[in-house]
Amino acid sequence: MLEYAALGWPVVPGAYPLRHGPRACSCDRVGCPDPGAHPLSPAWHMQATTDPALLTRWWQAEPDANVILPTGRVFDVFDVPLAVGLSALTRIDAADAHPGPVAANGDRVLFYVATRGNPEDEDEWWSCHLDCDPATIDDTPGLRWHCRDSYVLAPPSVLPSGQPVAWLRPPDGRPLPDPLRVLEWLAD
């Protein structure tokens, strides 16, 4: 969490999968629809922070909490099926291009790109049918574009299967790539 804060990436604690008992998620919702893959608080938009003291306090209170990174602030995320993501990553590497940070999240690959942002003038905001928020995940099985009002699980989070979310290409401090350039690689 502190590594993300050092990059300027806001963080918020997430629920985590339970391995024992009748519930699959650490949250208090019976039949949680997204076990271990959502923020602990419904106020996550306002709580996300880069404050190391607050992050340390949160994870001391919830040491098993997954890591949630809000999108649309510092970065957006393209979320694609595993086979598509690995194929695109191979082509990006072969072209000696910079893919930016890339994470494996179960059967999905997450490409972190420069954000479209949250413009001062809402009339300048352009939406896209690829935009994804937590409520529409199941409606978007192919390419998803996590931008404002969405979030992603980040390493070292753990999925309900027990599999960790892991970096394929960790953040290295370089500027994030242009989303339209990465979209071209994903579309090929």
Tab-separated table of C-alpha atoms in Angstrom:
chain	number	residue	atom	x	y	z
A	1	MET	CA	0.000	0.000	0.000
A	2	LEU	CA	2.769	2.387	0.879
A	3	GLU	CA	4.513	1.672	-2.441
A	4	TYR	CA	1.387	2.818	-4.284
A	5	ALA	CA	1.106	5.916	-2.116
A	6	ALA	CA	4.746	6.738	-2.927
A	7	LEU	CA	3.789	6.646	-6.627
A	8	GLY	CA	0.955	9.080	-5.905
A	9	TRP	CA	-1.683	6.385	-6.401
A	10	PRO	CA	-4.597	6.637	-3.932
A	11	VAL	CA	-5.382	3.400	-2.090
A	12	VAL	CA	-8.285	2.097	-0.046
A	13	PRO	CA	-8.633	-1.216	1.825
A	14	GLY	CA	-10.721	-3.941	0.257
A	15	ALA	CA	-12.656	-6.922	1.490
A	16	TYR	CA	-10.814	-10.222	1.374
A	17	PRO	CA	-11.904	-13.772	0.644
A	18	LEU	CA	-12.522	-16.095	3.576
A	19	ARG	CA	-11.292	-19.641	3.327
A	20	HIS	CA	-13.406	-21.094	6.140
A	21	GLY	CA	-16.980	-20.756	7.279
A	22	PRO	CA	-20.283	-20.145	5.529
A	23	ARG	CA	-19.318	-16.748	4.098
A	24	ALA	CA	-16.942	-16.322	1.178
A	25	CYS	CA	-16.165	-12.656	1.877
A	26	SER	CA	-14.962	-10.673	4.867
A	27	CYS	CA	-17.761	-8.132	4.384
A	28	ASP	CA	-21.014	-8.428	6.261
A	29	ARG	CA	-23.211	-8.926	3.168
A	30	VAL	CA	-24.928	-12.288	3.019
A	31	GLY	CA	-24.267	-13.777	-0.406
A	32	CYS	CA	-21.726	-11.109	-1.374
A	33	PRO	CA	-21.806	-10.899	-5.195
A	34	ASP	CA	-18.074	-10.112	-5.483
A	35	PRO	CA	-16.230	-11.869	-2.621
A	36	GLY	CA	-12.952	-10.218	-1.713
A	37	ALA	CA	-12.997	-7.896	-4.704
A	38	HIS	CA	-14.603	-4.692	-3.448
A	39	PRO	CA	-13.777	-1.850	-1.045
A	40	LEU	CA	-14.538	-2.322	2.644
A	41	SER	CA	-16.388	0.975	2.807
A	42	PRO	CA	-19.145	2.318	0.571
A	43	ALA	CA	-17.415	5.704	0.960
A	44	TRP	CA	-14.287	4.454	-0.834
A	45	HIS	CA	-14.447	7.356	-3.347
A	46	MET	CA	-13.813	9.845	-0.572
A	47	GLN	CA	-11.553	7.686	1.603
A	48	ALA	CA	-8.923	6.719	-0.986
A	49	THR	CA	-5.663	8.344	0.029
A	50	THR	CA	-1.894	8.485	-0.355
A	51	ASP	CA	-1.395	9.373	3.326
A	52	PRO	CA	1.136	6.807	4.665
A	53	ALA	CA	0.018	7.205	8.292
A	54	LEU	CA	-3.630	6.535	7.451
A	55	LEU	CA	-2.769	3.603	5.183
A	56	THR	CA	-0.575	2.094	7.897
A	57	ARG	CA	-3.379	2.473	10.438
A	58	TRP	CA	-5.941	0.879	8.079
A	59	TRP	CA	-3.763	-2.152	7.342
A	60	GLN	CA	-2.816	-2.583	10.988
A	61	ALA	CA	-6.550	-2.801	11.740
A	62	GLU	CA	-7.244	-5.094	8.722
A	63	PRO	CA	-3.967	-6.875	7.856
A	64	ASP	CA	-5.672	-9.265	5.408
A	65	ALA	CA	-7.420	-6.464	3.492
A	66	ASN	CA	-7.060	-6.565	-0.269
A	67	VAL	CA	-5.673	-3.500	-2.042
A	68	ILE	CA	-8.140	-1.381	-4.002
A	69	LEU	CA	-6.883	1.274	-6.416
A	70	PRO	CA	-9.482	3.794	-7.615
A	71	THR	CA	-9.250	4.494	-11.337
A	72	GLY	CA	-9.805	7.736	-13.207
A	73	ARG	CA	-7.640	9.797	-10.868
A	74	VAL	CA	-4.008	9.007	-11.664
A	75	PHE	CA	-4.560	6.182	-14.145
A	76	ASP	CA	-7.205	4.229	-16.016
A	77	VAL	CA	-7.047	0.470	-16.482
A	78	PHE	CA	-7.800	-1.711	-19.487
A	79	ASP	CA	-9.068	-5.041	-18.179
A	80	VAL	CA	-8.975	-7.824	-20.777
A	81	PRO	CA	-9.297	-11.623	-20.876
A	82	LEU	CA	-6.060	-13.442	-20.017
A	83	ALA	CA	-5.317	-14.796	-23.513
A	84	VAL	CA	-5.860	-11.385	-25.144
A	85	GLY	CA	-3.744	-9.619	-22.528
A	86	LEU	CA	-0.821	-12.029	-22.740
A	87	SER	CA	-0.868	-11.935	-26.550
A	88	ALA	CA	-0.892	-8.129	-26.573
A	89	LEU	CA	1.888	-7.998	-23.988
A	90	THR	CA	4.032	-10.312	-26.132
A	91	ARG	CA	3.495	-8.057	-29.178
A	92	ILE	CA	4.251	-4.893	-27.160
A	93	ASP	CA	7.465	-6.441	-25.832
A	94	ALA	CA	8.483	-7.643	-29.321
A	95	ALA	CA	8.059	-4.082	-30.613
A	96	ASP	CA	10.208	-2.827	-27.727
A	97	ALA	CA	7.352	-0.547	-26.675
A	98	HIS	CA	6.500	0.432	-23.103
A	99	PRO	CA	3.316	-1.345	-21.918
A	100	GLY	CA	3.224	0.458	-18.577
A	101	PRO	CA	2.342	-1.482	-15.438
A	102	VAL	CA	0.517	-4.735	-16.195
A	103	ALA	CA	-1.036	-7.094	-13.638
A	104	ALA	CA	-2.533	-10.574	-13.783
A	105	ASN	CA	-5.861	-10.783	-11.971
A	106	GLY	CA	-7.096	-14.372	-12.237
A	107	ASP	CA	-8.401	-14.854	-15.763
A	108	ARG	CA	-7.912	-11.157	-16.601
A	109	VAL	CA	-4.922	-8.913	-17.416
A	110	LEU	CA	-4.916	-5.275	-16.295
A	111	PHE	CA	-3.050	-2.616	-18.305
A	112	TYR	CA	-2.488	0.631	-16.366
A	113	VAL	CA	-2.563	3.669	-18.677
A	114	ALA	CA	-2.669	7.458	-18.399
A	115	THR	CA	-6.100	8.599	-17.321
A	116	ARG	CA	-8.656	10.435	-19.379
A	117	GLY	CA	-9.086	12.273	-16.121
A	118	ASN	CA	-11.927	14.032	-14.466
A	119	PRO	CA	-12.181	17.321	-16.344
A	120	GLU	CA	-13.259	20.523	-14.635
A	121	ASP	CA	-15.838	20.996	-17.365
A	122	GLU	CA	-18.129	17.967	-17.374
A	123	ASP	CA	-19.172	18.813	-20.953
A	124	GLU	CA	-15.673	17.766	-22.009
A	125	TRP	CA	-16.112	14.295	-20.521
A	126	TRP	CA	-16.499	11.715	-23.216
A	127	SER	CA	-17.931	8.382	-22.256
A	128	CYS	CA	-17.292	5.170	-24.072
A	129	HIS	CA	-19.175	1.877	-24.329
A	130	LEU	CA	-16.057	0.227	-22.898
A	131	ASP	CA	-16.303	2.223	-19.645
A	132	CYS	CA	-16.701	-0.059	-16.684
A	133	ASP	CA	-17.759	0.510	-13.115
A	134	PRO	CA	-18.085	-2.130	-10.419
A	135	ALA	CA	-21.811	-2.576	-11.036
A	136	THR	CA	-21.353	-3.388	-14.739
A	137	ILE	CA	-18.477	-5.891	-14.570
A	138	ASP	CA	-20.628	-8.890	-15.498
A	139	ASP	CA	-22.125	-6.969	-18.428
A	140	THR	CA	-18.668	-6.391	-19.926
A	141	PRO	CA	-17.016	-9.782	-20.515
A	142	GLY	CA	-14.455	-8.631	-23.118
A	143	LEU	CA	-12.492	-5.405	-22.947
A	144	ARG	CA	-13.315	-3.190	-19.970
A	145	TRP	CA	-12.041	0.360	-19.470
A	146	HIS	CA	-11.922	1.255	-15.776
A	147	CYS	CA	-11.953	5.036	-15.505
A	148	ARG	CA	-13.640	7.395	-13.051
A	149	ASP	CA	-15.982	5.865	-10.482
A	150	SER	CA	-14.369	2.445	-10.813
A	151	TYR	CA	-11.543	0.543	-9.147
A	152	VAL	CA	-9.316	-2.493	-9.538
A	153	LEU	CA	-7.729	-5.027	-7.204
A	154	ALA	CA	-3.967	-4.608	-7.061
A	155	PRO	CA	-1.099	-6.816	-5.898
A	156	PRO	CA	-0.733	-8.327	-3.321
A	157	SER	CA	-4.513	-8.887	-3.188
A	158	VAL	CA	-5.816	-12.455	-3.062
A	159	LEU	CA	-8.706	-13.757	-5.161
A	160	PRO	CA	-11.366	-16.146	-3.786
A	161	SER	CA	-9.518	-18.993	-5.552
A	162	GLY	CA	-6.501	-18.252	-3.348
A	163	GLN	CA	-4.568	-17.025	-6.395
A	164	PRO	CA	-2.747	-13.708	-5.860
A	165	VAL	CA	-3.097	-10.669	-8.072
A	166	ALA	CA	0.455	-10.269	-9.395
A	167	TRP	CA	2.480	-7.815	-11.419
A	168	LEU	CA	3.555	-8.993	-14.870
A	169	ARG	CA	5.236	-5.588	-15.366
A	170	PRO	CA	5.427	-3.638	-12.084
A	171	PRO	CA	5.203	0.153	-11.969
A	172	ASP	CA	8.682	1.529	-12.591
A	173	GLY	CA	8.153	5.269	-12.180
A	174	ARG	CA	8.013	5.992	-15.907
A	175	PRO	CA	5.045	7.956	-17.240
A	176	LEU	CA	2.021	5.804	-17.939
A	177	PRO	CA	1.383	5.023	-21.601
A	178	ASP	CA	-1.228	6.747	-23.742
A	179	PRO	CA	-4.464	4.736	-23.463
A	180	LEU	CA	-5.212	4.970	-27.176
A	181	ARG	CA	-1.800	3.484	-28.036
A	182	VAL	CA	-2.350	0.541	-25.671
A	183	LEU	CA	-5.886	0.157	-27.015
A	184	GLU	CA	-4.404	-0.256	-30.496
A	185	TRP	CA	-2.251	-3.143	-29.229
A	186	LEU	CA	-5.263	-4.733	-27.530
A	187	ALA	CA	-7.456	-4.310	-30.629
A	188	ASP	CA	-4.917	-6.098	-32.831
